[in-house]
Coordinates of C-alpha atoms and ligand atoms in Angstrom, one line a residue:
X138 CA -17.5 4.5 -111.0
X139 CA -17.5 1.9 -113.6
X140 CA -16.1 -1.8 -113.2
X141 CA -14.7 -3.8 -115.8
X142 CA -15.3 -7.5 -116.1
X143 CA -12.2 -7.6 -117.8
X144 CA -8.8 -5.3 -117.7
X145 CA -7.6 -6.9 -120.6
X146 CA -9.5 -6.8 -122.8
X147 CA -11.3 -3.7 -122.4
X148 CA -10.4 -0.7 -121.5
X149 CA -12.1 2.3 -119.9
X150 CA -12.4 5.5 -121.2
X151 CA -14.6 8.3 -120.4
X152 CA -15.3 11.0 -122.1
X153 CA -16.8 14.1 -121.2
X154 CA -17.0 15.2 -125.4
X155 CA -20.7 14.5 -125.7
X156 CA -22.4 12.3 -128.4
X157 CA -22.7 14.4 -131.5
X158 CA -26.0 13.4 -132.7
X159 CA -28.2 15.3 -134.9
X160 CA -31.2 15.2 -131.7
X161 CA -31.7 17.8 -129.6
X162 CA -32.8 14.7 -127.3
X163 CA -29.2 13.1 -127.9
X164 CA -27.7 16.1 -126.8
X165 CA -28.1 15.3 -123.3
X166 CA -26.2 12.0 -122.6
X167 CA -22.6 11.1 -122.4
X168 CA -21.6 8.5 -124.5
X169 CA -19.4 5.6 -123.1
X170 CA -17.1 4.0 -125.7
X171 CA -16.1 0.6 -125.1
X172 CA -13.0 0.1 -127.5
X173 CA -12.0 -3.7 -127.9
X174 CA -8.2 -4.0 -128.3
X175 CA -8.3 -6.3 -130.6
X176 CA -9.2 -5.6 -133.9
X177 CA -12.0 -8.2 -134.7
X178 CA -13.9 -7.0 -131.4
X179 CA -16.9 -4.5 -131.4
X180 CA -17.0 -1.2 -130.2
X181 CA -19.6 -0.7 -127.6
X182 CA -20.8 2.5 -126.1
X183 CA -22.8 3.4 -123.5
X184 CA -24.9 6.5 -123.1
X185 CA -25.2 7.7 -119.7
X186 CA -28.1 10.8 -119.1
X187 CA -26.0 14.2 -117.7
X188 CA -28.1 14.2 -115.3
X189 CA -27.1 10.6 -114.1
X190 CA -23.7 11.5 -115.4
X191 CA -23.5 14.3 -113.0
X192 CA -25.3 12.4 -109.9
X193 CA -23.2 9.6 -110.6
X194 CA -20.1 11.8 -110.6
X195 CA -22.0 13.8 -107.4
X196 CA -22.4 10.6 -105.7
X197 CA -18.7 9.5 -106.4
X198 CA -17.3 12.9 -105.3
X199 CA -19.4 12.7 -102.0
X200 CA -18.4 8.7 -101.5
X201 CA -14.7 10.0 -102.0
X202 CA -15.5 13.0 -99.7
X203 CA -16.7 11.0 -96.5
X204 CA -14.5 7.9 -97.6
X205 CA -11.5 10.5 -96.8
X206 CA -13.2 12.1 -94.0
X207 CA -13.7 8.6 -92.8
X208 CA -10.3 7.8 -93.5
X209 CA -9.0 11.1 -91.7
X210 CA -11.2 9.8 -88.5
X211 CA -9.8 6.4 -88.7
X212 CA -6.0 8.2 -88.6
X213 CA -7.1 10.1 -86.0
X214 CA -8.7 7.4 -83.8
X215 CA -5.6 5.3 -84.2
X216 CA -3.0 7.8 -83.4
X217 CA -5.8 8.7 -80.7
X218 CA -6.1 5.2 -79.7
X219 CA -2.0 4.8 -80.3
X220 CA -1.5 8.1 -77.4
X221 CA -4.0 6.4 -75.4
X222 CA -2.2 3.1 -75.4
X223 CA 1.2 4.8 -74.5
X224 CA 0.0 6.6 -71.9
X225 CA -1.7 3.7 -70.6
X226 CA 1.6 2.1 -70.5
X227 CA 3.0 4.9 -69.0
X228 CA 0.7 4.8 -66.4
X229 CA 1.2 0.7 -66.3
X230 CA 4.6 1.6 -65.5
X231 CA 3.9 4.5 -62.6
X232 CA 1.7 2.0 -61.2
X233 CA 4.4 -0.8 -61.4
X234 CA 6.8 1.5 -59.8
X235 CA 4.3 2.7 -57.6
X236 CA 3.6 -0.8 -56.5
X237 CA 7.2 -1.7 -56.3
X238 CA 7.8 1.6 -53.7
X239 CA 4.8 0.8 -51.6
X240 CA 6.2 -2.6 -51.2
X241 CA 9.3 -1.0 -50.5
X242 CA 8.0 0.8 -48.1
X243 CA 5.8 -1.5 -46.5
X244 CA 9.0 -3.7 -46.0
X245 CA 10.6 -0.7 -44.6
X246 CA 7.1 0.2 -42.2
X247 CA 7.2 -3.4 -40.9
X248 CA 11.2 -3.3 -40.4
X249 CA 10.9 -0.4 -38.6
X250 CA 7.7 -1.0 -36.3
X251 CA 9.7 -4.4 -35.6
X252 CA 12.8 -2.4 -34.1
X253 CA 10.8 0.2 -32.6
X254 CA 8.8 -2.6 -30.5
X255 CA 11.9 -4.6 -29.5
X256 CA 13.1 -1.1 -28.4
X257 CA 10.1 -0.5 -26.7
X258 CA 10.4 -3.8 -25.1
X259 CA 14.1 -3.3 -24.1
X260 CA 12.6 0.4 -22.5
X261 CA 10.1 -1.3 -20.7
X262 CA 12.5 -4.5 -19.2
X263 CA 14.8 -1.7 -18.3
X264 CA 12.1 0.9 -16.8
X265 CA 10.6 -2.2 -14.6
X266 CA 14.2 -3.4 -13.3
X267 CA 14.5 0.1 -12.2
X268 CA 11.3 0.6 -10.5
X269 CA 12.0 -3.2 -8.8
X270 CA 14.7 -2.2 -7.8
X271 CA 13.8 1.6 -6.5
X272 CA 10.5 -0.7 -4.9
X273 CA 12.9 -3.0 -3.5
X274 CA 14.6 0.1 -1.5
X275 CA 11.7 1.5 -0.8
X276 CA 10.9 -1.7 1.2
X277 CA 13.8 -2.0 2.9
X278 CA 14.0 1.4 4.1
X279 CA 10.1 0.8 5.6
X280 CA 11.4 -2.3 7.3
X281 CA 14.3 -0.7 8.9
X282 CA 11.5 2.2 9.6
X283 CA 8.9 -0.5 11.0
X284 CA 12.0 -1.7 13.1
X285 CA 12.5 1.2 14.8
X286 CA 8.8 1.8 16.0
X287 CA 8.4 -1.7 17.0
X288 CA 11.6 -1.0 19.3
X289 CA 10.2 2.4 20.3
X290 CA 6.5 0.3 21.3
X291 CA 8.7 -2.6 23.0
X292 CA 10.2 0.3 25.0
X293 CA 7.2 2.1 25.2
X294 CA 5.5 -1.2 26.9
X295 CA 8.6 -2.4 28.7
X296 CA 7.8 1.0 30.7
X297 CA 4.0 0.5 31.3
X298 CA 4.6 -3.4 32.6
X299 CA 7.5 -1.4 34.9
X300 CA 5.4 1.6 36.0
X301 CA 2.4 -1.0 36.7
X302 CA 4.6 -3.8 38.5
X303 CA 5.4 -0.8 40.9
X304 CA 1.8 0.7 41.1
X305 CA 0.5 -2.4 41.9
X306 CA 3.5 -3.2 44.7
X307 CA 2.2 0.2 46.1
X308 CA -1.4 -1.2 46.1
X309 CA -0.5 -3.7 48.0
X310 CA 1.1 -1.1 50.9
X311 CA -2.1 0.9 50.1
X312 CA -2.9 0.0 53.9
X313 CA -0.2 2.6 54.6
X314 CA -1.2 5.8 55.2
X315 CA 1.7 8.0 53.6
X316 CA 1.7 5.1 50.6
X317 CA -2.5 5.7 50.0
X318 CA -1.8 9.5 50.1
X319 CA 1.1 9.3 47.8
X320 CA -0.7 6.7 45.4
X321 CA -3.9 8.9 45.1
X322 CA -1.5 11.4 44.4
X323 CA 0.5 9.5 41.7
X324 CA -3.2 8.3 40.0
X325 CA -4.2 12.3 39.7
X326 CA -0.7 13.4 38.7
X327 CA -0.8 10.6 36.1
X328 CA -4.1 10.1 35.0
X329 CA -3.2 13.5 32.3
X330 CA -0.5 11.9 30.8
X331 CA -1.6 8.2 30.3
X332 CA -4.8 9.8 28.9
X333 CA -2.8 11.0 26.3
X334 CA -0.9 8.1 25.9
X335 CA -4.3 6.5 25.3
X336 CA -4.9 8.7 22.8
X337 CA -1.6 8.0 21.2
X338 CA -1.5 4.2 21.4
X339 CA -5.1 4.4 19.7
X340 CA -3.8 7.0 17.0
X341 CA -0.6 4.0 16.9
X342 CA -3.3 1.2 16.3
X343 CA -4.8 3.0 13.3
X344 CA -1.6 3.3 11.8
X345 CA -0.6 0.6 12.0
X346 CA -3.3 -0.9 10.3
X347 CA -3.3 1.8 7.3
X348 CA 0.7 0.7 7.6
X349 CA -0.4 -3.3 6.6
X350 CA -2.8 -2.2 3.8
X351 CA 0.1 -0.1 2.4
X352 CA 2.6 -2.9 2.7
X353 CA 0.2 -5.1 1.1
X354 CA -0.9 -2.6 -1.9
X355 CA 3.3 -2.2 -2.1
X356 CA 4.3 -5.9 -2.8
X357 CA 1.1 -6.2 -5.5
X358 CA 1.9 -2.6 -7.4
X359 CA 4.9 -1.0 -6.4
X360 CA 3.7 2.3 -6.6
X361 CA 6.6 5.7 -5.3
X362 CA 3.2 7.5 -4.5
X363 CA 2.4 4.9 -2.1
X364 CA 5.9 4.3 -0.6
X365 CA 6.4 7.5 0.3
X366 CA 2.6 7.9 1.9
X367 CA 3.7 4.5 3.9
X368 CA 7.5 6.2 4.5
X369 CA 5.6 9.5 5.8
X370 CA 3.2 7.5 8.3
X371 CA 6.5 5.6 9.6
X372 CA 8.3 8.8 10.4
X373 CA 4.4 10.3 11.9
X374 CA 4.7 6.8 14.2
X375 CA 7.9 7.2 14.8
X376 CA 7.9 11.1 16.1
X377 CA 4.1 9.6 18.1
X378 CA 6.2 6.7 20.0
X379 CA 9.2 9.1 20.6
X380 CA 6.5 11.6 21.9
X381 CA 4.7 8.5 24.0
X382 CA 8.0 7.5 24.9
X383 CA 9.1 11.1 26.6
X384 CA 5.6 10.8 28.4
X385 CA 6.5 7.4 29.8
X386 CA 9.9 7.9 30.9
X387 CA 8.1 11.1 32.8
X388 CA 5.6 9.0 34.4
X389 CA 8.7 6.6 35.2
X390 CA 10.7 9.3 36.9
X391 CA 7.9 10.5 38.9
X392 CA 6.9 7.0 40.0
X393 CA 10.6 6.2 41.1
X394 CA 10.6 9.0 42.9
X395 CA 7.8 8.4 44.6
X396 CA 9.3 5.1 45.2
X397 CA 12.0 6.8 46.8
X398 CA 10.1 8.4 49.3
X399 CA 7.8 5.7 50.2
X400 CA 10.2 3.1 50.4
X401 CA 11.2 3.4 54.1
X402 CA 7.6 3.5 55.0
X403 CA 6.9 0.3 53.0
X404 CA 9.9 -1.5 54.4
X405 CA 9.3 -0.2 57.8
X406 CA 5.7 -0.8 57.9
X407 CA 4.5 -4.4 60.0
X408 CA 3.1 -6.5 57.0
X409 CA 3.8 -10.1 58.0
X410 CA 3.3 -12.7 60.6
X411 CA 6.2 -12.1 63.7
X412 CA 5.8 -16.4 64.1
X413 CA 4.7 -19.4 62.4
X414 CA 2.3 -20.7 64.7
X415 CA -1.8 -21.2 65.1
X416 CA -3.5 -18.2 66.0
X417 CA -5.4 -18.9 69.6
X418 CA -6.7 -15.7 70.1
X419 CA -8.2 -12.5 68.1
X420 CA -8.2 -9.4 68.7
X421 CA -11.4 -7.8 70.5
X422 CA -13.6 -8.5 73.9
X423 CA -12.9 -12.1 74.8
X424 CA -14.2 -14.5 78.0
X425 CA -10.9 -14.2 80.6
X426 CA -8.4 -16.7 80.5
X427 CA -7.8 -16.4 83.9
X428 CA -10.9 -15.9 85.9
X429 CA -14.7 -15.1 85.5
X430 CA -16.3 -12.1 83.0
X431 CA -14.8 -10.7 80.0
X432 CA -11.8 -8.3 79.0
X433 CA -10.1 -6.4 76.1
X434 CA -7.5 -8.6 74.4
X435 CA -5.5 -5.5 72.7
X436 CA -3.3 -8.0 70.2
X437 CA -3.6 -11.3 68.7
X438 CA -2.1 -14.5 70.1
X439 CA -0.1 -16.8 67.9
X440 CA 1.4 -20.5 70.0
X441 CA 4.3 -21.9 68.8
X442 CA 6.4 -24.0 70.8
X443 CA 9.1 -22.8 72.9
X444 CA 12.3 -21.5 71.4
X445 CA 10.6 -20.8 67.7
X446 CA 11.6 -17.5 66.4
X447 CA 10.2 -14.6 67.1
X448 CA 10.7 -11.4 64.1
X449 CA 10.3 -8.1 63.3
X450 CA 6.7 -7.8 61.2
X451 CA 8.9 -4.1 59.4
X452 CA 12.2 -2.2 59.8
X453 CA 12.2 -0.3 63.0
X454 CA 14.2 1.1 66.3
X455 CA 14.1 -1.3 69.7
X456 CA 12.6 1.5 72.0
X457 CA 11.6 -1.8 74.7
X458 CA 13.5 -4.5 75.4
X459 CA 13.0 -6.3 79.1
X460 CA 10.2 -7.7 81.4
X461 CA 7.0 -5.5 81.5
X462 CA 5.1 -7.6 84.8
X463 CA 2.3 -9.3 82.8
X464 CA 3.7 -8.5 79.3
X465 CA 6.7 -11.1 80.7
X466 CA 10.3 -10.3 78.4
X467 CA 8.5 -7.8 75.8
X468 CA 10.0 -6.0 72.8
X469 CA 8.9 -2.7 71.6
X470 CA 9.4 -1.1 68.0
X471 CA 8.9 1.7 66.4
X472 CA 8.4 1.5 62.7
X473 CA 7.5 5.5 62.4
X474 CA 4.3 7.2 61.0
X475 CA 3.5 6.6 64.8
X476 CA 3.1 3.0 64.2
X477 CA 4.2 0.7 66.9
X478 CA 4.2 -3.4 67.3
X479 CA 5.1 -5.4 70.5
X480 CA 5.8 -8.6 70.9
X481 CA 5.6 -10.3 74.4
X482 CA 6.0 -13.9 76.7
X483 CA 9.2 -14.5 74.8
X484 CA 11.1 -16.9 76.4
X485 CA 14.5 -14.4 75.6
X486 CA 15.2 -11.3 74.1
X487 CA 17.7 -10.7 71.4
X488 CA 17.7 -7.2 70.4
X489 CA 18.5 -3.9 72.5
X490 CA 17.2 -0.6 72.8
X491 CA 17.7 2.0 70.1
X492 CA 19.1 -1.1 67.4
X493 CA 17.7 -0.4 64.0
X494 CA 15.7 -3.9 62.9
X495 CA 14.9 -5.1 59.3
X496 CA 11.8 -7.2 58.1
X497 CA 12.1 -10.3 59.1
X498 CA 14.9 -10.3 61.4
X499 CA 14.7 -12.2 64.6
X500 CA 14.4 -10.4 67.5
X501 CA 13.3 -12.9 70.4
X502 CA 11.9 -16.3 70.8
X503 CA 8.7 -17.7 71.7
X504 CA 7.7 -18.7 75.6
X505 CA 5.1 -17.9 78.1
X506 CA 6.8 -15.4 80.5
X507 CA 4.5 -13.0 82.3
X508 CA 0.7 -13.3 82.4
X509 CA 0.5 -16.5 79.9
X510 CA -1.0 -20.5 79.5
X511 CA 1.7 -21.5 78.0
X512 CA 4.4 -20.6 74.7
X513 CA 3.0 -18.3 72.4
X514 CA 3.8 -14.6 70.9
X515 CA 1.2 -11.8 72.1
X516 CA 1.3 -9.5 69.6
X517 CA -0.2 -6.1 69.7
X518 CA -0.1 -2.9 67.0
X519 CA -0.5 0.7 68.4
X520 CA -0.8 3.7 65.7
X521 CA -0.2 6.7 67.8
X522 CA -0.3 4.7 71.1
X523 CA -3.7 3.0 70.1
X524 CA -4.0 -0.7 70.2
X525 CA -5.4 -1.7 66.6
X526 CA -6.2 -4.9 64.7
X527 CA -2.9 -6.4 63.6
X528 CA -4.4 -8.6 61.0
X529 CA -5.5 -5.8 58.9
X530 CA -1.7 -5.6 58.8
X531 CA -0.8 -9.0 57.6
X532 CA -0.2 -9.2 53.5
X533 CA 0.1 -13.3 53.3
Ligands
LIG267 ZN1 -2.6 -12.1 74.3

């Protein structure tokens, strides 16, 4: 490639017509003609070598060659780089809209998880009104249930302080033949049955504690698994004080009619004092009153002064009512069970024979009729015609 210093005034020509010289040496070289165009100027030529001629025109061919190959590159890089740059604003785009949906959804996430727990909520409020209020039956049922077995234990007691008051009124006739029979009777015929009610009152006890702890656990959780253990040990407690209750209403019946049968005897039998007065005399081998040496004294001797009433120590029949020589006016009765009391020196008599006397009525009055020092009551017991101690029959 040549360059001119100046397009005006020269211009290029090559020619590939080579330099006609006579030479075999000139031969070989192009000749470059430099015409001036103006006439004046002078024609210059250059001689170029073939071979630089052609290494020149090699070299331009090859500069041309990668200068397009370069230039194809460079297209190719920028439509490259162009597809590139689309597609990376493509993919800008996809991940603007991308963006724009996850945020979209997001909004939509949160929305949602924001209804679904104020559901949830609403669910929960709802489920713990209902279980209140299924607790708050559950309560009241056990109350009305815990009512009934505390009435079925009041009953339950209001029997044993009954049975006992009577068991312990029999005691106290114990000195009765008929009634110490019937009570030893009563104590084996009984003993089974408050054995089991032992049992069962211990069985109660445990219950009823288990019952507290469950009441307790109830009004801190609230659980239907517990209320119905509790509601099952009220109805156990309730069938065991129904069953203890039977049991005692047994006992009851076969105490009362015990009762029944003993109760003449009791009322009959001589248990109290026939006068208010100061004993003088006991019952026993004494000094004589009357004379020198000893005798039997078969009663006791209670003074009172003249006139004071004279009663009936138990319920009995009159079977003597008169003057018996040393005995003075003397009553006789018979209170059955072969027991017998006499009272005697009364001052008058105020029964007859064969009248039916009570406890306590009065039958005579105190004097000093008969073999007596002055007003008192000699008062004898016979069982089966045997003079016995009467103090061993006195209760107060
Ligand atoms: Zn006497």
């Amino acid at each position: 490639m040549l360059k001119m210093q100046n397009p005006k005034d020269i211009r290029r020509l090559v020619t590939r017509t080579p330099v006609r010289t006579n030479s075999h040496a000139q031969k070989k070289y192009f000749s470059l003609m430099l015409v001036p165009s103006y006439s004046s100027g002078r024609t210059r030529s250059i001689r170029i070598p073939y071979l630089t001629f052609y290494v020149l025109f090699a070299v331009i061919l090859i500069t041309g060659g990668v200068m397009a190959g370069l230039h194809f590159r460079a297209e190719n890089l920028r439509q490259t780089a162009e597809h590139a740059e689309l597609a990376l604003e493509e993919i800008q785009e996809a991940f603007i809209d991308l963006q724009e949906t996850a945020e979209e959804e997001r909004r939509q996430l949160i929305e949602d998880s924001i209804n679904l727990r104020s559901t949830l909520a609403q669910e929960r409020m709802r489920g713990e009104d209902e279980q209140l209020q299924q607790r708050a039956t559950y309560l009241e049922t056990l109350e009305i249930l815990q009512f009934h077995v505390e009435e079925l234990e009041e009953q339950i007691w209001q029997f044993e302080t009954r049975r006992q008051q009577i068991l312990d009124a029999l005691s106290l006739n114990s000195h009765i033949p008929i009634v110490r029979t019937a009570l030893n009777e009563l104590h084996q015929s009984q003993l089974h049955s408050l054995v089991t009610l032992e049992d069962l009152r211990q069985y109660s006890q445990v219950q009823r504690e288990r019952r507290t702890t469950t009441l307790v656990l109830l009004s801190t959780a609230g659980l239907t698994e517990s209320t119905d253990a509790a509601t099952y040990q009220f109805f156990d407690l309730i069938a065991t004080a129904e069953f203890a209750l039977e049991i005692m209403a047994e006992l009851d019946e076969q105490l009362m009619t015990e009762v029944e049968r003993l109760l003449p005897h009791i009322s009959n039998h001589p248990t109290i004092r026939p006068v208010n007065g100061r004993f003088t005399s006991g019952f026993g081998w004494r000094r004589n009153p009357f004379g020198s040496g000893s005798e039997f004294h078969s009663g006791v001797d209670i003074a009172a002064p003249r006139g004071t009433a004279i009663v009936a120590t138990g319920g009995g029949r009159v079977t003597f009512a008169g003057w018996n020589g040393a005995y003075g006016n003397q009553v006789v009765i018979n209170h059955g069970n072969g027991i017998q009391t006499s009272y005697a020196h009364a001052s008058s008599i105020l029964v007859r024979v064969g009248q039916y006397v009570s406890r306590g009525e009065v039958i005579a009055r105190v004097g000093s009729t008969g073999r007596s020092t002055g007003p008192h009551v000699h008062y004898e017991v016979l069982i089966n015609g045997r003079a016995v101690n009467p103090v061993t029959f006195f209760l107060d």
